[in-house]
Amino acid sequence: MAELAMSRSIRIKGPASVSGIADVPGDKSISHRVAILASLANGPSQIRGFSSSVDCGTTLSCIENLGVRITRHPQELIIHGVGLRRYRPAREPVKLDAGNSGTTIRILSGVLAAQAFTSELDGDASLRRRPMGRIIEPLGLMGARIETREGKRAPLNISGGPLHAISYSSPVASAQVKSCVLFAGLHADGTTTVSEPAQSRNHSELMLREFGARIEFGEGGLVSRIAGGVEFLPLEYHVPGDLSSAAFLIAAVLITSGSHVLIRGVNLNPTRAAFLDVLNSIGAGIVRQNERIHHGELVGDLEVSSGRLQHVGRPTPVAGDIIPNLIDEIPILAVIGAHVEGGLEVRGAKELRIKESDRIRTIVDGMRALGADIEEFDDGFAVPGPQVLSGGNVDSAGDHRIAMAFTVAGLAASGATAISGAECAEVSFPEFYTMINTLTGGKAIS
Ligand code: S3P
């Protein structure tokens, strides 16, 4: 399967400040889901603000290979939905490449498990290392046959067919697992229930309801129920900006002096926004404006200013049930933590070890490479603060969030920083380097 080229090295000259107005790409999690649900609706959905990320482009290509027509216009996508269980791939078994995207492979598997054909889903070297037993188990209970070559990892060979409704208690708080079961449940012969140990992001539930699926879920709820076999209509959908991408810009402002940025139209769904709660607890200057509900999702603008970061009961604790609600922001939280009086400690985040890289390892390696003091735990790390980073050389390990987190760290460092394999930022945020370049007045990045 295609690997991202690992050649581009980015140099950052710190210290620099950032200022201006920024529009981040459309939310990646929401874009994957809207693409898949639109493909299952009866008729064409019009989607604006779709993520420019390579990951979401991968989901679109998979859907096209399943026989769904997609028309691309400069400002919108039209996805010509075919209805439930009516994908028509040109050949069988259909071979699909999920690239680097865990969300694509795990959520799409739930839909492929219900189709009357065989699919082979594969991905890049990073995706092939990630655990798939967490979706193979519930889909197997629903009646799907999924074979793997080595352990429970990609490539997945899915022999789809009629599915039975199940009641599934997921051992992990994972929105990918929950969404996989819900999307499979949409095709099953009764009501499927899925529960999780802590609440993960609820974009699938909110969107399924918008499309007209019969779904029940509570506020702050750990249980969702979906009725199978209910066909639904297409939708006009506007994807809000991605808070997980905005997080890098927010951090750039907070850790450099004299910085100020307005980020417009960002998704602020509480099951995704615990990053902002942690920043609030350290006195970060973030003002939420223009908040509104769109398609059930909370959206708003964020005005961010630099200033003193301090936690009273030190170090700032990041642990417990909020972990799933900021899991993707932990690499950049490590960088911020080094700039907080009292530092920051993350615990209970072992899931980080099975992301696009072993993120506990790559965070610790990156921080040390830039001259920071950090202690590694099996399930997290502790970073003392405040520290002035010296700069240095960091390898992205092909992980987009690692490349971006340490680029931001470089903006606050006293010396130069180089990130190798920096182009992997395109996995979620292709405009990242151009945007940082603009916000630093063209002075910091080469
Ligand atoms: C995602 C869920 C999270 C997150 C990933 C996107 C989603 O993964 O880390 O980047 O869109 O559902 P898990 O569900 O595996 O925790």
Short mmCIF file of C-alpha atoms in Angstrom, two decimals, residues 70-356:
data_model
loop_
_atom_site.label_atom_id
_atom_site.label_comp_id
_atom_site.label_asym_id
_atom_site.label_seq_id
_atom_site.Cartn_x
_atom_site.Cartn_y
_atom_site.Cartn_z
CA ILE A 70 -18.88 11.76 -6.05
CA THR A 71 -18.86 15.13 -7.84
CA ARG A 72 -16.21 17.57 -6.63
CA HIS A 73 -16.78 21.34 -6.94
CA PRO A 74 -14.46 24.06 -5.55
CA GLN A 75 -16.73 24.80 -2.57
CA GLU A 76 -18.67 21.57 -2.16
CA LEU A 77 -18.91 17.86 -2.76
CA ILE A 78 -21.94 16.02 -4.02
CA ILE A 79 -22.12 12.42 -2.83
CA HIS A 80 -24.70 10.45 -4.77
CA GLY A 81 -25.94 8.08 -2.06
CA VAL A 82 -27.09 4.63 -3.14
CA GLY A 83 -29.00 3.47 -0.04
CA LEU A 84 -28.37 0.71 2.50
CA ARG A 85 -26.63 -2.46 1.29
CA ARG A 86 -26.44 -1.18 -2.30
CA TYR A 87 -22.72 -0.55 -2.85
CA ARG A 88 -21.73 -1.99 -6.24
CA PRO A 89 -17.96 -2.40 -6.60
CA ALA A 90 -16.66 -2.96 -10.15
CA ARG A 91 -14.88 -6.19 -9.12
CA GLU A 92 -14.77 -8.70 -6.31
CA PRO A 93 -13.19 -8.94 -3.87
CA VAL A 94 -13.01 -5.15 -3.83
CA LYS A 95 -9.58 -3.99 -2.62
CA LEU A 96 -9.67 -0.79 -0.59
CA ASP A 97 -6.71 1.22 0.68
CA ALA A 98 -7.37 3.05 3.97
CA GLY A 99 -3.85 4.55 3.91
CA ASN A 100 -2.95 5.94 7.34
CA SER A 101 -6.55 6.27 8.51
CA GLY A 102 -7.80 4.27 11.50
CA THR A 103 -11.19 5.94 11.25
CA THR A 104 -11.63 4.88 7.60
CA ILE A 105 -10.76 1.23 8.16
CA ARG A 106 -12.68 0.81 11.42
CA ILE A 107 -15.89 2.67 10.56
CA LEU A 108 -16.11 1.50 6.96
CA SER A 109 -15.70 -2.11 8.11
CA GLY A 110 -19.06 -1.79 9.88
CA VAL A 111 -20.74 -0.94 6.58
CA LEU A 112 -18.82 -3.50 4.52
CA ALA A 113 -19.81 -6.23 6.98
CA ALA A 114 -23.40 -5.79 5.76
CA GLN A 115 -22.76 -5.81 1.98
CA ALA A 116 -23.35 -8.89 -0.14
CA PHE A 117 -19.76 -9.12 -1.38
CA THR A 118 -16.21 -9.59 -0.12
CA SER A 119 -13.88 -6.68 0.61
CA GLU A 120 -10.20 -6.48 1.37
CA LEU A 121 -9.24 -3.46 3.44
CA ASP A 122 -5.60 -2.58 3.88
CA GLY A 123 -3.48 0.41 4.84
CA ASP A 124 0.06 1.70 5.23
CA ALA A 125 2.71 0.26 7.57
CA SER A 126 1.43 2.30 10.53
CA LEU A 127 -2.18 1.18 10.02
CA ARG A 128 -1.08 -2.46 9.64
CA ARG A 129 0.39 -2.26 13.15
CA ARG A 130 -2.83 -1.04 14.78
CA PRO A 131 -5.25 -3.42 16.56
CA MET A 132 -8.38 -4.44 14.67
CA GLY A 133 -9.61 -7.11 17.14
CA ARG A 134 -11.70 -4.35 18.74
CA ILE A 135 -13.95 -4.22 15.64
CA ILE A 136 -13.55 -7.82 14.51
CA GLU A 137 -15.13 -9.04 17.75
CA PRO A 138 -18.44 -7.11 17.60
CA LEU A 139 -18.79 -7.54 13.83
CA GLY A 140 -18.22 -11.29 14.26
CA LEU A 141 -20.99 -11.37 16.90
CA MET A 142 -23.26 -9.68 14.34
CA GLY A 143 -22.54 -12.47 11.85
CA ALA A 144 -19.78 -11.02 9.65
CA ARG A 145 -16.78 -13.16 8.71
CA ILE A 146 -13.50 -11.26 8.95
CA GLU A 147 -10.19 -12.90 8.25
CA THR A 148 -6.75 -11.47 8.86
CA ARG A 149 -3.33 -12.73 7.86
CA GLU A 150 -1.24 -11.98 10.94
CA GLY A 151 -2.93 -11.45 14.28
CA LYS A 152 -5.98 -9.25 14.33
CA ARG A 153 -4.52 -6.57 12.05
CA ALA A 154 -4.96 -5.24 8.52
CA PRO A 155 -5.34 -6.40 5.83
CA LEU A 156 -8.91 -7.35 6.71
CA ASN A 157 -10.84 -9.72 4.49
CA ILE A 158 -14.53 -9.06 5.13
CA SER A 159 -17.21 -11.43 3.82
CA GLY A 160 -20.34 -9.37 4.27
CA GLY A 161 -23.95 -10.48 4.56
CA PRO A 162 -27.09 -10.11 6.68
CA LEU A 163 -26.29 -8.87 10.21
CA HIS A 164 -28.02 -9.56 13.53
CA ALA A 165 -28.59 -6.83 16.07
CA ILE A 166 -26.42 -7.18 19.19
CA SER A 167 -25.97 -5.59 22.56
CA TYR A 168 -22.27 -4.84 22.81
CA SER A 169 -20.28 -3.53 25.71
CA SER A 170 -17.01 -2.17 24.32
CA PRO A 171 -13.98 -2.68 26.58
CA VAL A 172 -12.44 0.56 25.25
CA ALA A 173 -13.78 4.11 25.08
CA SER A 174 -13.31 4.42 21.33
CA ALA A 175 -15.51 6.37 18.94
CA GLN A 176 -14.16 4.32 16.06
CA VAL A 177 -15.37 1.09 17.68
CA LYS A 178 -18.70 2.61 18.74
CA SER A 179 -19.27 4.06 15.25
CA CYS A 180 -18.33 0.79 13.56
CA VAL A 181 -21.00 -1.03 15.62
CA LEU A 182 -23.60 1.73 15.05
CA PHE A 183 -22.98 1.81 11.28
CA ALA A 184 -23.25 -1.99 11.17
CA GLY A 185 -26.36 -1.75 13.39
CA LEU A 186 -27.93 0.55 10.80
CA HIS A 187 -28.05 -2.53 8.54
CA ALA A 188 -28.97 -5.18 11.17
CA ASP A 189 -32.25 -7.03 11.78
CA GLY A 190 -33.29 -5.27 15.01
CA THR A 191 -32.06 -2.73 17.54
CA THR A 192 -28.33 -2.70 18.23
CA THR A 193 -27.04 -1.34 21.53
CA VAL A 194 -23.47 -0.27 22.16
CA SER A 195 -22.01 0.94 25.43
CA GLU A 196 -18.55 2.14 26.40
CA PRO A 197 -16.63 2.64 29.66
CA ALA A 198 -16.28 6.44 29.21
CA GLN A 199 -17.96 8.68 26.68
CA SER A 200 -16.03 9.06 23.41
CA ARG A 201 -16.83 11.66 20.74
CA ASN A 202 -20.50 11.48 19.71
CA HIS A 203 -20.37 12.81 16.13
CA SER A 204 -21.81 9.58 14.71
CA GLU A 205 -24.84 9.70 17.00
CA LEU A 206 -25.55 13.37 16.25
CA MET A 207 -25.15 12.87 12.52
CA LEU A 208 -27.17 9.66 12.33
CA ARG A 209 -30.01 11.60 13.96
CA GLU A 210 -29.60 14.46 11.44
CA PHE A 211 -29.84 12.01 8.54
CA GLY A 212 -33.03 10.55 9.99
CA ALA A 213 -31.79 7.24 11.34
CA ARG A 214 -33.68 5.93 14.38
CA ILE A 215 -31.12 6.39 17.15
CA GLU A 216 -31.31 7.01 20.90
CA PHE A 217 -28.50 8.28 23.08
CA GLY A 218 -28.39 10.33 26.25
CA GLU A 219 -26.57 13.53 27.08
CA GLY A 220 -23.28 12.46 28.63
CA GLY A 221 -24.52 8.93 27.91
CA LEU A 222 -22.46 5.80 27.66
CA VAL A 223 -25.13 3.86 25.75
CA SER A 224 -26.46 4.32 22.19
CA ARG A 225 -29.19 2.35 20.44
CA ILE A 226 -29.87 2.21 16.72
CA ALA A 227 -32.71 0.58 14.78
CA GLY A 228 -31.63 -1.46 11.76
CA GLY A 229 -33.04 -1.38 8.23
CA VAL A 230 -34.32 2.21 8.28
CA GLU A 231 -33.54 3.89 4.93
CA PHE A 232 -32.82 7.63 5.08
CA LEU A 233 -32.75 10.73 2.92
CA PRO A 234 -29.78 12.86 1.79
CA LEU A 235 -28.76 16.04 3.59
CA GLU A 236 -27.14 19.42 2.99
CA TYR A 237 -24.31 19.45 5.52
CA HIS A 238 -21.73 22.08 6.45
CA VAL A 239 -18.68 20.59 8.21
CA PRO A 240 -17.31 22.88 10.97
CA GLY A 241 -13.56 23.52 11.46
CA ASP A 242 -11.43 20.90 13.18
CA LEU A 243 -10.58 21.68 16.82
CA SER A 244 -7.82 19.04 16.70
CA SER A 245 -6.13 21.10 13.94
CA ALA A 246 -6.94 24.41 15.64
CA ALA A 247 -5.20 23.02 18.77
CA PHE A 248 -1.78 23.53 17.12
CA LEU A 249 -2.54 27.17 16.36
CA ILE A 250 -3.96 27.72 19.85
CA ALA A 251 -0.77 26.26 21.36
CA ALA A 252 1.42 28.40 19.10
CA VAL A 253 -0.29 31.50 20.51
CA LEU A 254 -0.18 30.36 24.13
CA ILE A 255 3.52 29.47 24.26
CA THR A 256 4.93 32.47 22.36
CA SER A 257 4.80 36.03 23.64
CA GLY A 258 2.90 38.86 21.96
CA SER A 259 0.67 36.46 19.98
CA HIS A 260 -3.02 36.77 19.14
CA VAL A 261 -5.11 34.68 16.69
CA LEU A 262 -8.81 34.45 15.85
CA ILE A 263 -9.87 30.98 14.68
CA ARG A 264 -13.31 30.92 13.05
CA GLY A 265 -16.06 28.34 12.85
CA VAL A 266 -14.53 25.56 14.97
CA ASN A 267 -16.35 22.49 16.26
CA LEU A 268 -16.69 22.78 20.05
CA ASN A 269 -18.64 19.58 20.75
CA PRO A 270 -18.03 18.92 24.49
CA THR A 271 -17.07 15.28 23.77
CA ARG A 272 -14.15 16.71 21.77
CA ALA A 273 -13.32 19.92 23.61
CA ALA A 274 -11.72 18.78 26.89
CA PHE A 275 -8.48 20.33 25.55
CA LEU A 276 -10.11 23.74 26.03
CA ASP A 277 -11.18 22.80 29.57
CA VAL A 278 -7.58 21.92 30.48
CA LEU A 279 -6.37 25.21 28.97
CA ASN A 280 -9.01 27.01 30.98
CA SER A 281 -7.65 25.43 34.17
CA ILE A 282 -4.21 26.94 33.48
CA GLY A 283 -5.58 30.41 32.85
CA ALA A 284 -5.12 30.43 29.06
CA GLY A 285 -6.50 33.51 27.33
CA ILE A 286 -9.21 31.95 25.16
CA VAL A 287 -12.51 33.69 24.50
CA ARG A 288 -15.32 31.73 22.86
CA GLN A 289 -17.51 33.83 20.57
CA ASN A 290 -20.47 33.43 18.29
CA GLU A 291 -21.44 30.00 19.62
CA ARG A 292 -24.23 28.24 17.76
CA ILE A 293 -25.61 24.75 17.17
CA HIS A 294 -25.32 23.42 13.65
CA HIS A 295 -26.53 19.91 12.71
CA GLY A 296 -26.56 19.18 16.47
CA GLU A 297 -22.87 20.16 16.81
CA LEU A 298 -21.70 23.13 18.90
CA VAL A 299 -19.65 25.52 16.71
CA GLY A 300 -17.95 28.83 17.57
CA ASP A 301 -14.99 31.17 17.08
CA LEU A 302 -11.97 31.19 19.39
CA GLU A 303 -9.99 34.31 20.16
CA VAL A 304 -6.65 33.30 21.66
CA SER A 305 -4.02 35.55 23.27
CA SER A 306 -0.69 34.72 24.85
CA GLY A 307 -0.16 35.26 28.57
CA ARG A 308 0.96 33.52 31.74
CA LEU A 309 0.07 29.80 32.08
CA GLN A 310 -0.18 28.54 35.61
CA HIS A 311 -1.89 25.76 37.55
CA VAL A 312 -2.61 26.17 41.24
CA GLY A 313 -2.63 22.54 42.33
CA ARG A 314 0.52 21.66 40.42
CA PRO A 315 1.26 19.90 38.09
CA THR A 316 -1.82 20.23 35.84
CA PRO A 317 -3.49 16.77 35.94
CA VAL A 318 -4.84 15.26 32.72
CA ALA A 319 -6.39 11.87 33.49
CA GLY A 320 -9.58 9.85 33.91
CA ASP A 321 -12.74 10.05 31.82
CA ILE A 322 -11.64 13.19 29.94
CA ILE A 323 -8.84 11.31 28.16
CA PRO A 324 -11.05 10.15 25.23
CA ASN A 325 -12.26 13.75 24.86
CA LEU A 326 -8.76 15.11 24.19
CA ILE A 327 -6.87 12.01 23.05
CA ASP A 328 -5.64 13.60 19.78
CA GLU A 329 -4.53 16.79 21.56
CA ILE A 330 -2.13 15.06 23.97
CA PRO A 331 1.01 15.56 21.82
CA ILE A 332 0.44 19.31 21.73
CA LEU A 333 -0.58 19.34 25.42
CA ALA A 334 2.88 17.94 26.22
CA VAL A 335 4.42 20.92 24.44
CA ILE A 336 2.13 23.37 26.24
CA GLY A 337 2.85 21.61 29.56
CA ALA A 338 6.53 22.59 29.36
CA HIS A 339 5.39 26.24 29.35
CA VAL A 340 3.03 25.99 32.33
CA GLU A 341 4.16 26.97 35.80
CA GLY A 342 3.95 23.65 37.64
CA GLY A 343 4.08 21.56 34.46
CA LEU A 344 1.58 18.89 33.39
CA GLU A 345 1.03 15.19 33.98
CA VAL A 346 -0.95 12.82 31.73
CA ARG A 347 -2.05 9.42 33.10
CA GLY A 348 -4.49 6.72 31.95
CA ALA A 349 -3.71 7.35 28.28
CA LYS A 350 -2.25 3.99 27.22
CA GLU A 351 -4.33 4.17 24.02
CA LEU A 352 -1.70 6.66 22.82
CA ARG A 353 0.67 3.75 22.34
CA ILE A 354 -1.48 2.37 19.49
CA LYS A 355 -2.15 5.55 17.52
CA GLU A 356 -0.42 6.50 14.24
#
